[in-house]
Short mmCIF file of C-alpha atoms (C1' of nucleotides) in Angstrom, two decimals:
data_model
loop_
_atom_site.label_atom_id
_atom_site.label_comp_id
_atom_site.label_asym_id
_atom_site.label_seq_id
_atom_site.Cartn_x
_atom_site.Cartn_y
_atom_site.Cartn_z
CA SER A 1 -54.91 17.29 -87.92
CA GLY A 2 -55.25 18.92 -84.60
CA MET A 3 -53.05 18.65 -81.61
CA ALA A 4 -56.17 18.62 -79.50
CA MET A 5 -56.60 15.08 -78.33
CA ALA A 6 -60.07 14.34 -77.06
CA THR A 7 -59.95 13.17 -73.47
CA ALA A 8 -62.47 10.59 -72.41
CA PRO A 9 -65.00 12.04 -69.99
CA ARG A 10 -64.67 9.07 -67.65
CA ARG A 11 -66.53 9.54 -64.40
CA ARG A 12 -64.91 8.94 -61.06
CA ALA A 13 -66.56 6.42 -58.82
CA SER A 14 -64.69 7.97 -55.92
CA MET A 15 -62.36 10.85 -55.33
CA GLY A 16 -59.78 8.41 -54.15
CA ARG A 17 -57.25 9.28 -51.53
CA GLN A 18 -56.73 12.99 -51.23
CA LYS A 19 -53.60 14.70 -50.08
CA ILE A 20 -53.84 16.14 -46.61
CA GLU A 21 -51.65 18.50 -44.65
CA ILE A 22 -50.07 17.12 -41.53
CA ARG A 23 -51.82 19.22 -38.95
CA LYS A 24 -54.55 18.56 -36.48
CA ILE A 25 -57.73 17.42 -38.15
CA GLU A 26 -60.55 19.77 -37.23
CA SER A 27 -63.52 17.47 -37.68
CA GLU A 28 -63.86 15.33 -34.61
CA GLU A 29 -65.35 12.49 -36.59
CA ALA A 30 -62.72 12.51 -39.29
CA ARG A 31 -60.08 12.69 -36.59
CA GLN A 32 -61.44 9.59 -34.88
CA VAL A 33 -61.57 7.67 -38.14
CA CYS A 34 -58.06 8.75 -39.01
CA PHE A 35 -56.85 7.79 -35.54
CA SER A 36 -58.21 4.26 -35.82
CA LYS A 37 -56.79 3.69 -39.26
CA ARG A 38 -53.39 5.16 -38.57
CA ARG A 39 -53.05 3.50 -35.20
CA ALA A 40 -53.58 0.16 -36.89
CA GLY A 41 -51.16 1.15 -39.61
CA LEU A 42 -48.53 2.22 -37.09
CA PHE A 43 -48.75 -1.04 -35.18
CA LYS A 44 -48.54 -3.00 -38.38
CA LYS A 45 -45.39 -1.12 -39.38
CA ALA A 46 -43.96 -1.69 -35.92
CA SER A 47 -44.66 -5.39 -36.19
CA GLU A 48 -43.11 -5.61 -39.63
CA LEU A 49 -40.02 -3.79 -38.43
CA ALA A 50 -39.66 -6.24 -35.56
CA VAL A 51 -40.08 -9.31 -37.73
CA LEU A 52 -38.12 -8.18 -40.79
CA CYS A 53 -35.14 -6.86 -38.88
CA GLY A 54 -35.21 -8.87 -35.68
CA ALA A 55 -35.58 -5.64 -33.74
CA GLU A 56 -37.34 -5.01 -30.47
CA VAL A 57 -40.11 -2.53 -30.94
CA ALA A 58 -42.65 -0.93 -28.64
CA ALA A 59 -45.32 1.60 -29.44
CA VAL A 60 -47.81 3.18 -27.08
CA VAL A 61 -50.61 5.45 -28.19
CA PHE A 62 -53.15 7.44 -26.22
CA SER A 63 -56.21 8.56 -28.09
CA PRO A 64 -57.31 12.17 -27.57
CA ALA A 65 -60.02 10.66 -25.37
CA GLY A 66 -57.33 9.13 -23.20
CA LYS A 67 -57.68 5.52 -24.18
CA ALA A 68 -54.43 3.57 -24.32
CA PHE A 69 -53.30 1.24 -27.11
CA SER A 70 -49.99 -0.53 -27.36
CA PHE A 71 -47.85 -2.85 -29.40
CA GLY A 72 -44.73 -4.54 -28.14
CA HIS A 73 -42.35 -7.16 -29.42
CA PRO A 74 -41.46 -8.99 -27.33
CA SER A 75 -43.46 -6.76 -24.96
CA VAL A 76 -43.91 -3.11 -24.13
CA GLU A 77 -42.69 -3.69 -20.59
CA ALA A 78 -39.54 -5.53 -21.63
CA ILE A 79 -38.58 -2.75 -24.00
CA PHE A 80 -39.45 0.02 -21.63
CA ASP A 81 -37.40 -1.65 -18.89
CA ARG A 82 -34.49 -1.87 -21.27
CA PHE A 83 -34.97 1.71 -22.35
CA VAL A 84 -35.21 3.01 -18.80
CA PRO A 85 -32.54 1.34 -16.70
CA SER A 86 -33.79 0.95 -13.14
CA ALA A 87 -32.42 3.44 -10.66
CA ALA A 88 -31.10 0.59 -8.51
CA GLN A 89 -28.52 -0.12 -11.20
CA HIS A 90 -27.20 3.43 -11.01
CA PRO A 91 -27.12 4.23 -7.29
CA GLY A 92 -24.55 6.99 -7.63
CA ALA A 93 -26.55 9.05 -10.07
CA VAL A 94 -29.54 9.89 -7.95
CA ALA A 95 -29.14 13.59 -7.24
CA ALA A 96 -27.57 14.61 -10.50
CA GLY A 97 -29.90 12.35 -12.36
CA ALA A 98 -32.96 14.02 -10.88
CA GLY A 99 -31.75 17.44 -11.87
CA LEU A 100 -30.83 16.40 -15.37
CA GLY A 101 -34.10 14.58 -15.66
CA ALA A 102 -36.15 17.72 -15.30
CA SER A 103 -34.14 19.79 -17.73
CA GLY A 104 -33.77 16.82 -19.99
CA ASP A 105 -37.53 16.54 -20.26
CA ARG A 106 -37.83 20.17 -21.15
CA ASN A 107 -35.15 19.84 -23.73
CA LEU A 108 -36.79 16.72 -25.02
CA ALA A 109 -40.12 18.39 -25.54
CA GLU A 110 -38.41 21.31 -27.20
CA LEU A 111 -36.33 19.07 -29.41
CA ASN A 112 -39.37 17.10 -30.39
CA ARG A 113 -41.04 20.33 -31.32
CA GLN A 114 -38.06 21.37 -33.38
CA TYR A 115 -38.01 17.94 -34.93
CA GLY A 116 -41.53 18.42 -36.16
CA GLU A 117 -40.78 21.95 -37.26
CA LEU A 118 -37.76 20.90 -39.22
CA ARG A 119 -39.64 18.14 -40.88
CA THR A 120 -42.31 20.63 -41.84
CA GLN A 121 -39.66 22.90 -43.31
CA LEU A 122 -38.17 20.00 -45.15
CA GLU A 123 -41.52 19.06 -46.63
CA ALA A 124 -42.13 22.64 -47.65
CA GLU A 125 -38.70 22.78 -49.21
CA LYS A 126 -39.34 19.58 -51.09
CA ALA A 127 -42.70 20.87 -52.24
CA ARG A 128 -41.07 24.00 -53.58
CA LYS A 129 -38.45 21.93 -55.28
CA GLU A 130 -41.10 19.75 -56.81
CA ARG A 131 -43.06 22.69 -58.10
CA ALA A 132 -39.89 24.13 -59.53
CA GLU A 133 -39.02 20.86 -61.19
CA GLU A 134 -42.53 20.48 -62.50
CA ALA A 135 -42.36 23.89 -64.06
CA MET A 136 -38.95 23.08 -65.39
CA ALA A 137 -40.20 19.82 -66.87
CA LYS A 138 -42.91 21.72 -68.66
CA GLU A 139 -40.44 24.17 -70.07
CA ARG A 140 -38.08 21.42 -70.96
CA ALA A 141 -40.87 19.58 -72.75
CA ALA A 142 -41.62 22.71 -74.71
CA GLY A 143 -37.96 23.14 -75.40
CA ASN A 144 -37.64 19.57 -76.61
CA GLN A 145 -40.65 20.01 -78.81
CA MET A 146 -39.10 23.10 -80.24
CA ALA A 147 -35.88 21.28 -80.85
CA ALA A 148 -37.76 18.49 -82.56
CA TRP A 149 -39.49 20.90 -84.83
CA LEU A 150 -36.30 22.66 -85.55
CA ASP A 151 -34.87 19.31 -86.44
CA ALA A 152 -37.61 18.95 -88.98
CA ASP A 153 -35.47 21.56 -90.68
CA LEU A 154 -37.47 24.71 -91.05
CA ARG A 155 -35.12 26.01 -93.67
CA ASP A 156 -36.54 23.48 -96.08
CA MET A 157 -40.15 24.30 -95.31
CA GLY A 158 -42.42 26.03 -97.72
CA GLU A 159 -44.97 28.63 -96.77
CA GLU A 160 -47.75 26.18 -96.05
CA GLU A 161 -45.60 24.03 -93.84
CA LEU A 162 -44.38 27.07 -92.00
CA MET A 163 -47.91 28.23 -91.38
CA ALA A 164 -48.78 24.83 -89.96
CA PHE A 165 -45.68 24.98 -87.83
CA ALA A 166 -46.64 28.40 -86.56
CA ALA A 167 -50.08 27.13 -85.66
CA ALA A 168 -48.51 24.31 -83.71
CA LEU A 169 -46.26 26.77 -81.93
CA VAL A 170 -49.26 28.75 -80.89
CA GLU A 171 -50.72 25.59 -79.41
CA VAL A 172 -47.60 25.09 -77.38
CA GLN A 173 -47.54 28.65 -76.18
CA ALA A 174 -49.61 27.69 -73.17
CA ALA A 175 -46.98 25.26 -72.08
CA VAL A 176 -44.26 27.83 -71.84
CA SER A 177 -46.23 30.75 -70.47
CA SER B 1 -30.61 16.84 -90.92
CA GLY B 2 -32.81 15.97 -88.08
CA MET B 3 -32.73 14.21 -84.82
CA ALA B 4 -34.67 10.99 -84.83
CA MET B 5 -38.07 11.56 -83.34
CA ALA B 6 -38.39 7.87 -82.75
CA THR B 7 -39.30 7.10 -79.15
CA ALA B 8 -36.25 6.50 -77.09
CA PRO B 9 -35.58 2.84 -76.36
CA ARG B 10 -35.76 3.61 -72.64
CA ARG B 11 -34.65 0.71 -70.52
CA ARG B 12 -35.82 -0.13 -67.05
CA ALA B 13 -33.63 1.89 -64.75
CA SER B 14 -34.66 -0.24 -61.81
CA MET B 15 -36.76 -3.21 -60.93
CA GLY B 16 -38.80 -1.00 -58.66
CA ARG B 17 -40.08 -2.06 -55.32
CA GLN B 18 -40.53 -5.79 -55.02
CA LYS B 19 -42.99 -7.51 -52.78
CA ILE B 20 -41.39 -9.17 -49.78
CA GLU B 21 -42.59 -11.62 -47.23
CA ILE B 22 -42.75 -10.38 -43.69
CA ARG B 23 -40.11 -12.57 -42.13
CA LYS B 24 -36.62 -12.02 -40.94
CA ILE B 25 -34.34 -10.76 -43.69
CA GLU B 26 -31.40 -13.11 -44.07
CA SER B 27 -28.83 -10.76 -45.53
CA GLU B 28 -27.26 -8.78 -42.74
CA GLU B 29 -26.65 -5.79 -44.98
CA ALA B 30 -30.13 -5.72 -46.44
CA ARG B 31 -31.51 -6.08 -42.94
CA GLN B 32 -29.57 -3.06 -41.73
CA VAL B 33 -30.71 -0.96 -44.66
CA CYS B 34 -34.30 -2.04 -44.15
CA PHE B 35 -34.02 -1.26 -40.46
CA SER B 36 -32.88 2.28 -41.08
CA LYS B 37 -35.51 3.00 -43.67
CA ARG B 38 -38.38 1.48 -41.76
CA ARG B 39 -37.36 2.97 -38.44
CA ALA B 40 -37.50 6.40 -40.03
CA GLY B 41 -40.83 5.51 -41.62
CA LEU B 42 -42.23 4.30 -38.32
CA PHE B 43 -41.23 7.49 -36.52
CA LYS B 44 -42.69 9.59 -39.27
CA LYS B 45 -45.98 7.70 -39.02
CA ALA B 46 -45.91 8.11 -35.26
CA SER B 47 -45.34 11.83 -35.61
CA GLU B 48 -48.14 12.18 -38.14
CA LEU B 49 -50.53 10.27 -35.90
CA ALA B 50 -49.71 12.56 -33.00
CA VAL B 51 -50.16 15.73 -35.03
CA LEU B 52 -53.18 14.73 -37.10
CA CYS B 53 -55.17 13.28 -34.24
CA GLY B 54 -53.80 15.15 -31.23
CA ALA B 55 -52.75 11.82 -29.78
CA GLU B 56 -49.86 11.03 -27.49
CA VAL B 57 -47.51 8.61 -29.18
CA ALA B 58 -44.31 6.92 -28.13
CA ALA B 59 -42.19 4.45 -30.03
CA VAL B 60 -39.00 2.77 -28.91
CA VAL B 61 -36.88 0.58 -31.14
CA PHE B 62 -33.80 -1.47 -30.40
CA SER B 63 -31.71 -2.45 -33.37
CA PRO B 64 -30.48 -6.05 -33.51
CA ALA B 65 -27.14 -4.59 -32.45
CA GLY B 66 -28.79 -3.22 -29.32
CA LYS B 67 -28.79 0.44 -30.18
CA ALA B 68 -31.82 2.36 -28.96
CA PHE B 69 -33.93 4.81 -30.96
CA SER B 70 -37.06 6.56 -29.86
CA PHE B 71 -39.77 8.99 -30.76
CA GLY B 72 -42.13 10.56 -28.27
CA HIS B 73 -44.81 13.19 -28.37
CA PRO B 74 -44.81 14.86 -25.97
CA SER B 75 -42.12 12.52 -24.62
CA VAL B 76 -41.42 8.82 -24.34
CA GLU B 77 -41.26 9.00 -20.56
CA ALA B 78 -44.53 10.88 -20.14
CA ILE B 79 -46.34 8.30 -22.23
CA PHE B 80 -44.77 5.25 -20.68
CA ASP B 81 -45.39 6.67 -17.22
CA ARG B 82 -49.00 7.12 -18.16
CA PHE B 83 -49.08 3.62 -19.58
CA VAL B 84 -47.56 2.12 -16.42
CA PRO B 85 -49.41 4.06 -13.73
CA SER B 86 -47.21 2.85 -10.87
CA ALA B 87 -43.82 4.32 -11.65
CA ALA B 88 -43.64 8.09 -11.32
CA GLN B 89 -46.59 8.49 -8.99
CA HIS B 90 -45.38 7.54 -5.55
CA PRO B 91 -43.36 10.02 -3.45
CA GLY B 92 -40.09 8.10 -3.36
CA ALA B 93 -39.74 9.33 -6.92
CA VAL B 94 -36.23 10.67 -6.62
CA ALA B 95 -34.89 7.34 -7.72
CA ALA B 96 -37.42 7.20 -10.54
CA GLY B 97 -36.31 10.68 -11.44
CA ALA B 98 -32.77 9.48 -11.78
CA GLY B 99 -33.94 6.75 -14.07
CA LEU B 100 -35.83 9.21 -16.18
CA GLY B 101 -32.81 11.42 -16.26
CA ALA B 102 -30.62 8.68 -17.59
CA SER B 103 -33.08 7.63 -20.26
CA GLY B 104 -33.81 11.23 -21.01
CA ASP B 105 -30.18 11.76 -21.80
CA ARG B 106 -30.15 8.88 -24.20
CA ASN B 107 -33.31 10.11 -25.71
CA LEU B 108 -31.86 13.58 -25.91
CA ALA B 109 -28.77 12.31 -27.60
CA GLU B 110 -30.85 10.44 -30.14
CA LEU B 111 -33.06 13.42 -30.77
CA ASN B 112 -30.05 15.61 -31.13
CA ARG B 113 -28.72 13.15 -33.65
CA GLN B 114 -31.99 13.17 -35.57
CA TYR B 115 -32.09 16.94 -35.26
CA GLY B 116 -28.67 17.19 -36.79
CA GLU B 117 -29.62 14.69 -39.45
CA LEU B 118 -32.66 16.69 -40.40
CA ARG B 119 -30.74 19.92 -40.45
CA THR B 120 -28.20 18.33 -42.73
CA GLN B 121 -30.96 17.13 -44.99
CA LEU B 122 -32.48 20.56 -45.02
CA GLU B 123 -29.21 22.21 -45.96
CA ALA B 124 -28.58 19.66 -48.66
CA GLU B 125 -32.10 20.21 -49.94
CA LYS B 126 -31.56 23.94 -50.09
CA ALA B 127 -28.23 23.53 -51.81
CA ARG B 128 -29.77 21.22 -54.37
CA LYS B 129 -32.60 23.66 -54.85
CA GLU B 130 -30.19 26.45 -55.54
CA ARG B 131 -28.28 24.43 -58.08
CA ALA B 132 -31.52 23.30 -59.67
CA GLU B 133 -32.76 26.87 -59.88
CA GLU B 134 -29.54 27.98 -61.45
CA ALA B 135 -29.83 25.32 -64.08
CA MET B 136 -33.48 26.12 -64.48
CA ALA B 137 -32.73 29.79 -64.99
CA LYS B 138 -30.65 28.89 -68.00
CA GLU B 139 -33.37 26.78 -69.52
CA ARG B 140 -35.96 29.33 -68.62
CA ALA B 141 -34.00 31.91 -70.56
CA ALA B 142 -34.47 29.78 -73.64
CA GLY B 143 -38.10 29.16 -72.75
CA ASN B 144 -38.77 32.82 -72.18
CA GLN B 145 -37.22 33.67 -75.47
CA MET B 146 -39.55 31.22 -77.11
CA ALA B 147 -42.51 32.62 -75.22
CA ALA B 148 -41.54 36.13 -76.24
CA TRP B 149 -41.44 35.12 -79.86
CA LEU B 150 -44.74 33.37 -79.52
CA ASP B 151 -46.12 36.53 -77.96
CA ALA B 152 -45.15 38.34 -81.11
CA ASP B 153 -48.23 36.55 -82.38
CA LEU B 154 -47.16 34.26 -85.13
CA ARG B 155 -50.65 34.06 -86.49
CA ASP B 156 -50.30 37.58 -87.78
CA MET B 157 -46.95 37.00 -89.40
CA GLY B 158 -46.49 36.96 -93.10
CA GLU B 159 -44.23 34.58 -94.93
CA GLU B 160 -41.19 36.77 -94.73
CA GLU B 161 -41.57 37.39 -91.04
CA LEU B 162 -42.06 33.70 -90.46
CA MET B 163 -38.92 32.88 -92.35
CA ALA B 164 -37.00 35.36 -90.24
CA PHE B 165 -38.52 33.86 -87.15
CA ALA B 166 -37.58 30.37 -88.26
CA ALA B 167 -34.03 31.52 -88.83
CA ALA B 168 -33.93 32.94 -85.34
CA LEU B 169 -35.27 29.68 -83.96
CA VAL B 170 -32.49 27.81 -85.63
CA GLU B 171 -30.03 30.11 -83.94
CA VAL B 172 -31.55 29.27 -80.57
CA GLN B 173 -31.59 25.57 -81.18
CA ALA B 174 -28.29 25.20 -79.41
CA ALA B 175 -29.76 26.63 -76.25
CA VAL B 176 -32.47 24.03 -75.93
CA SER B 177 -30.70 20.92 -77.12
"C1'" DG C 1 -22.60 4.10 -45.74
"C1'" DG C 2 -25.42 7.39 -47.41
"C1'" DC C 3 -28.03 9.45 -51.28
"C1'" DA C 4 -30.65 9.39 -55.33
"C1'" DC C 5 -33.82 7.17 -58.42
"C1'" DT C 6 -37.49 4.41 -60.15
"C1'" DA C 7 -40.92 1.09 -60.31
"C1'" DT C 8 -43.86 -0.91 -57.54
"C1'" DC C 9 -46.19 -2.10 -53.42
"C1'" DT C 10 -48.86 -0.51 -49.45
"C1'" DA C 11 -51.52 2.76 -46.68
"C1'" DT C 12 -55.23 5.44 -46.54
"C1'" DA C 13 -58.78 9.65 -47.63
"C1'" DA C 14 -63.29 9.74 -49.36
"C1'" DG C 15 -67.48 7.68 -49.93
"C1'" DG C 16 -71.08 4.24 -50.00
"C1'" DC C 17 -73.70 0.50 -47.65
"C1'" DT D 1 -70.49 1.98 -36.26
"C1'" DG D 2 -67.84 -0.45 -38.90
"C1'" DC D 3 -66.69 -2.80 -43.13
"C1'" DC D 4 -66.07 -2.25 -48.40
"C1'" DT D 5 -64.43 0.04 -52.53
"C1'" DT D 6 -61.92 3.22 -55.27
"C1'" DA D 7 -58.35 6.10 -56.55
"C1'" DT D 8 -54.42 8.23 -55.11
"C1'" DA D 9 -50.72 9.56 -51.88
"C1'" DG D 10 -46.94 7.72 -49.62
"C1'" DA D 11 -43.48 4.12 -48.34
"C1'" DT D 12 -39.82 1.37 -49.84
"C1'" DA D 13 -37.04 -2.77 -52.33
"C1'" DG D 14 -33.70 -2.93 -55.56
"C1'" DT D 15 -30.06 -0.58 -57.80
"C1'" DG D 16 -26.14 2.50 -59.03
"C1'" DC D 17 -23.04 6.19 -57.53
#
DNA sequence: GGCACTATCTATAAGGC
DNA sequence: TGCCTTATAGATAGTGC
């Protein structure tokens, strides 16, 4: 009996969620839809983080059109104030602070860029790894199958059995090539 | 002879992800773990939102212990300044600059930390990849051997040839088991 | 304390109304 | 335009090392 197992020709009602690359969405409409969904998702995650862990969390988002959205627990302002200590509390740091501020911003932007770049590299690396492992899994499966057949003890097989075995091997050829 | 082909009695290696209620996690340790994971997740989502939709996104998180973490594209300060229109606009901005400098340094430090973290991850990933590929090379050798034999076109083999082939397969069994 | 893994839950890309 | 649905990609709770 054949190794070919008939697969049901079930029809898809939808394509389901597709994988997308993390880079700017070209279609303006799709971008807007994505923005709305992901903004909501981001704020939900922020809220969950605050509640689950008792953390203070603020998130501010500007749409490409320039519209502002925000989430803050307990409030955006409270967190921002905490994040940016008022200058009055550090009177001695004015001059040096101003200078460092400018370069710091440049470095920040650059570091953020590198952050994104590194993450991209990491994803690519993981993708490669996954492909490699997938390929390996295939080969391993073939190898295991081989081992199983070998365990059937070929030395005891007669001609007919061997021919059947050979046919099966041919079927598996695709898996290892 | 023969290894049992019976399906392995594979046991649950883990309970998998459990559903949790969104309220403060009691266990201090679990809370800390959750905080780390979800903070990373939140920043990733923020980054994706910025890239996918060309949006400006900032997120600031304070751990229960009071430690600050942030993500900003293009920068936390730029976005918060835009969100609170009063701060950086007026001319007496030297003081504000100092404030930005101070926060920028913190932000820088955090980004540098994340940068280092990512680089470490990347290195580890590459190292793992190399080890995996080494291991894979070994298995592939076995797989290639199989493929080569299959390419000899078993369908055309006579009984004698098949017997020889089977003998060879037995020899290779060690390599795939 | 971080990393790896898995099973499972959740977010969301595509589509349709 | 905005809500539903579907199917799948992605996030993560629990666990062991």
